[in-house]
Coordinates of C-alpha atoms in Angstrom, one line a residue:
Chain A
E1 CA 11.8 -3.7 2.1
A2 CA 11.7 -0.1 3.0
G3 CA 7.9 1.6 3.1
V4 CA 7.9 5.6 2.0
V5 CA 9.6 7.5 4.1
Q6 CA 9.0 10.9 4.7
S7 CA 10.6 13.8 6.2
P8 CA 10.0 15.8 9.0
R9 CA 7.3 14.4 10.3
Y10 CA 5.7 17.7 11.9
K11 CA 6.8 20.9 11.0
I12 CA 5.3 24.5 13.0
I13 CA 6.0 27.8 11.1
E14 CA 4.2 32.0 11.1
K15 CA 2.7 32.0 8.1
K16 CA 3.7 33.4 5.1
Q17 CA 6.8 31.9 5.5
P18 CA 8.4 28.6 3.2
V19 CA 8.1 24.9 3.5
A20 CA 9.1 21.9 2.5
F21 CA 8.4 18.2 2.6
W22 CA 11.0 15.4 1.2
C23 CA 9.7 11.8 -0.2
N24 CA 11.4 8.7 -0.7
P25 CA 8.9 5.9 -2.2
I26 CA 9.3 2.6 -2.4
S27 CA 12.1 0.8 -4.6
G28 CA 11.0 0.3 -7.8
H29 CA 7.4 2.5 -7.7
N30 CA 7.4 5.0 -10.4
T31 CA 3.4 6.2 -9.6
L32 CA 4.2 9.0 -6.7
Y33 CA 1.7 10.8 -4.9
W34 CA 1.1 14.0 -2.4
Y35 CA -2.2 13.8 -0.8
R36 CA -3.4 16.3 1.5
Q37 CA -5.1 15.6 4.6
N38 CA -7.2 18.0 6.5
L39 CA -8.3 17.2 10.2
G40 CA -11.5 15.0 10.2
Q41 CA -11.3 14.4 6.3
G42 CA -10.1 12.4 4.0
P43 CA -7.1 12.6 2.1
E44 CA -6.9 14.6 -1.2
L45 CA -5.1 14.3 -4.4
L46 CA -2.1 17.1 -4.7
I47 CA -0.7 15.9 -7.7
R48 CA 0.5 12.4 -8.8
Y49 CA 3.5 11.8 -10.8
E50 CA 4.8 8.8 -13.4
N51 CA 8.4 9.0 -13.0
E52 CA 9.5 12.5 -12.9
E53 CA 6.4 13.7 -15.5
A54 CA 3.3 15.3 -13.3
V55 CA 0.4 13.2 -15.5
D56 CA -2.2 15.1 -12.7
D57 CA -1.8 18.3 -10.8
S58 CA -5.3 19.6 -11.6
Q59 CA -5.8 19.9 -7.5
L60 CA -2.4 21.9 -6.9
P61 CA -2.8 25.2 -5.9
K62 CA -0.3 26.7 -8.1
D63 CA 0.1 30.1 -6.5
R64 CA 1.6 28.9 -4.0
F65 CA 2.8 25.1 -4.2
S66 CA 4.8 23.6 -6.6
A67 CA 6.3 19.8 -6.3
E68 CA 9.4 18.0 -8.5
R69 CA 10.5 15.0 -8.6
L70 CA 13.4 15.2 -10.9
K71 CA 15.4 12.1 -11.1
G72 CA 11.9 9.7 -11.1
V73 CA 12.8 8.5 -7.7
D74 CA 12.3 10.7 -4.9
S75 CA 9.7 13.9 -4.8
T76 CA 9.4 17.7 -2.5
L77 CA 6.7 19.2 -2.4
K78 CA 6.9 23.2 -1.6
I79 CA 4.8 25.6 0.0
Q80 CA 5.6 29.3 -0.3
P81 CA 4.1 31.7 1.1
A82 CA 2.5 29.4 3.9
E83 CA -1.0 30.0 5.2
L84 CA -3.1 29.1 7.8
G85 CA -5.1 27.1 5.6
D86 CA -2.5 24.9 4.6
S87 CA -2.8 23.5 8.2
A88 CA -2.8 19.5 7.7
V89 CA -0.5 16.4 7.4
Y90 CA 1.0 16.0 3.8
L91 CA 1.3 12.5 3.0
C92 CA 3.2 10.7 0.3
A93 CA 2.1 7.2 -1.1
S94 CA 3.5 5.7 -4.4
S95 CA 2.1 2.6 -6.4
F96 CA 3.7 0.3 -9.4
S97 CA 1.5 1.8 -12.4
L98 CA 1.8 -1.3 -14.3
Q99 CA 0.0 -3.1 -11.4
A100 CA -3.3 -2.3 -13.1
T101 CA -4.8 -3.1 -8.4
G102 CA -4.2 0.5 -7.8
E103 CA -2.9 -0.4 -4.8
L104 CA -1.1 2.7 -3.0
F105 CA 1.7 2.5 0.1
F106 CA 1.5 6.0 2.5
G107 CA 4.4 6.8 4.6
E108 CA 3.5 8.0 8.3
G109 CA 2.7 11.7 6.6
S110 CA 4.2 15.0 7.6
R111 CA 2.3 17.3 9.7
L112 CA 2.1 21.2 9.3
T113 CA 1.1 23.6 11.8
V114 CA 0.6 27.8 10.3
L115 CA 0.8 29.9 13.6
Chain B
A1 CA -15.3 10.9 -11.6
Q2 CA -16.2 8.9 -8.5
S3 CA -16.9 9.7 -5.0
V4 CA -17.2 7.9 -1.8
T5 CA -19.8 8.6 0.8
Q6 CA -19.3 7.4 4.4
L7 CA -22.5 8.0 6.3
D8 CA -21.1 7.3 10.4
S9 CA -18.1 9.7 11.4
Q10 CA -17.7 8.0 14.2
V11 CA -19.1 3.9 15.5
P12 CA -18.6 3.1 19.4
V13 CA -18.6 -0.5 19.7
F14 CA -17.8 -2.6 23.0
E15 CA -14.9 -4.8 23.1
E16 CA -16.2 -8.8 21.2
A17 CA -19.2 -6.8 19.6
P18 CA -19.7 -7.1 15.8
V19 CA -19.4 -4.1 13.7
E20 CA -20.0 -3.3 10.4
L21 CA -18.5 0.4 8.8
R22 CA -20.7 1.4 5.7
C23 CA -19.5 2.7 2.6
N24 CA -21.3 3.9 -0.6
Y25 CA -19.8 5.2 -3.7
S26 CA -20.9 6.9 -7.0
S27 CA -19.2 6.0 -10.2
S28 CA -19.5 5.9 -14.4
V29 CA -17.1 3.9 -14.8
S30 CA -15.9 0.3 -13.2
V31 CA -13.9 0.4 -9.7
Y32 CA -11.9 -1.2 -7.6
L33 CA -12.7 -0.2 -3.8
F34 CA -10.4 -0.7 -1.0
W35 CA -10.7 -0.2 3.1
Y36 CA -7.7 1.6 5.0
V37 CA -6.4 2.0 7.8
Q38 CA -5.5 5.2 9.8
Y39 CA -3.8 4.4 13.7
P40 CA -3.1 7.1 15.7
N41 CA -0.4 9.7 14.3
Q42 CA 0.7 7.0 11.5
G43 CA -0.1 6.9 7.7
L44 CA -2.9 4.7 5.3
Q45 CA -2.8 1.0 5.9
L46 CA -4.8 -1.2 3.8
L47 CA -7.6 -3.7 5.1
L48 CA -8.3 -5.0 1.7
K49 CA -9.7 -4.8 -1.6
Y50 CA -12.4 -5.5 -4.6
L51 CA -10.8 -5.9 -7.5
S52 CA -13.2 -8.5 -8.9
G53 CA -14.2 -12.0 -8.7
S54 CA -16.0 -13.4 -5.4
T55 CA -18.1 -10.0 -3.9
L56 CA -16.8 -11.2 -0.1
V57 CA -13.3 -10.0 0.2
K58 CA -11.5 -10.9 3.4
G59 CA -8.5 -8.7 4.4
I60 CA -6.4 -8.2 7.4
N61 CA -6.5 -8.0 11.1
G62 CA -10.2 -10.1 10.6
F63 CA -12.4 -8.0 8.9
E64 CA -13.9 -8.7 5.7
A65 CA -16.0 -6.3 3.1
E66 CA -19.1 -7.0 0.5
F67 CA -19.1 -5.8 -2.4
N68 CA -22.9 -4.9 -3.8
K69 CA -23.0 -3.4 -7.0
S70 CA -27.2 -2.8 -6.9
Q71 CA -26.6 -0.5 -3.6
T72 CA -23.0 0.6 -5.2
S73 CA -21.6 -0.3 -1.4
F74 CA -18.9 -1.7 0.0
H75 CA -19.6 -2.4 3.8
L76 CA -16.2 -3.4 6.3
R77 CA -17.1 -5.4 9.3
K78 CA -15.7 -7.7 11.3
P79 CA -17.6 -10.2 13.4
S80 CA -15.7 -9.6 16.6
V81 CA -13.3 -5.9 18.1
H82 CA -11.0 -5.8 20.0
I83 CA -9.8 -2.5 22.1
S84 CA -6.5 -2.6 19.2
D85 CA -8.8 -2.4 16.6
T86 CA -10.0 1.7 17.3
A87 CA -8.6 3.7 14.6
E88 CA -9.8 6.1 11.9
Y89 CA -11.3 3.8 8.1
F90 CA -11.2 5.2 4.8
C91 CA -13.6 3.4 2.1
A92 CA -11.6 4.8 -1.2
V93 CA -12.2 4.1 -5.2
R94 CA -10.8 4.5 -8.2
G95 CA -11.6 3.5 -11.9
T96 CA -10.8 0.5 -13.5
G97 CA -9.0 2.4 -16.0
G98 CA -4.9 3.7 -15.7
G99 CA -4.7 7.3 -15.1
N100 CA -8.3 7.0 -13.0
K101 CA -7.3 8.5 -9.0
L102 CA -7.9 7.2 -5.8
T103 CA -10.9 9.3 -3.9
F104 CA -10.7 8.7 -0.4
G105 CA -14.0 9.3 1.9
T106 CA -14.9 11.4 4.7
G107 CA -13.0 8.9 7.1
T108 CA -15.1 6.6 10.4
Q109 CA -13.4 6.9 13.6
L110 CA -14.2 3.1 15.0
K111 CA -14.1 3.5 19.0
V112 CA -13.6 0.0 20.9
E113 CA -15.0 0.0 24.7
L114 CA -13.9 -1.6 27.7

């Protein structure tokens, strides 16, 4: 079974440029998460989707960040314009929401460097 | 809301020695507890989880953890580490109610030396 797939793995951009990350969750997982992991820190939730609905986006900086999951499967996270402080690893995860275990399966992440 | 504290940012240990990585949590509701491992340039992989029942939980790669409700702890242990265990380890907590997010600690870097 394929795991969570993310692309690109690495992205280097100059500040004020836009950037987008893509995530394809595990087949059948209706819950999708975007986390941001700063260097030396644990992941922090940006947004959580149940199917195509964003049910928790309280930590998403909405002035520059946006996300979508139009068909309830894959998702895109966008930053526009990027700032130096956005340099981090952006992790996508998925889970089967009807399971009470709460186990998340993570992709390998997209490492963003903003110059 | 829940929070997780991992007191040790780095733990050096010699190969074949035992190791304990500490994790304490705070929550006003019942929780599920997890340990994830992250190898360099990779995503997080689940090591083990506590949902209910026995407080001693065994996971992959010979790791185990013990849930202590009175001390609100979930320390990770391995009796004999290997070089390949060198990685970042994250403790995480989630409320048992639906919709509660998974909250991570800041991580502990385990460095196994020869």
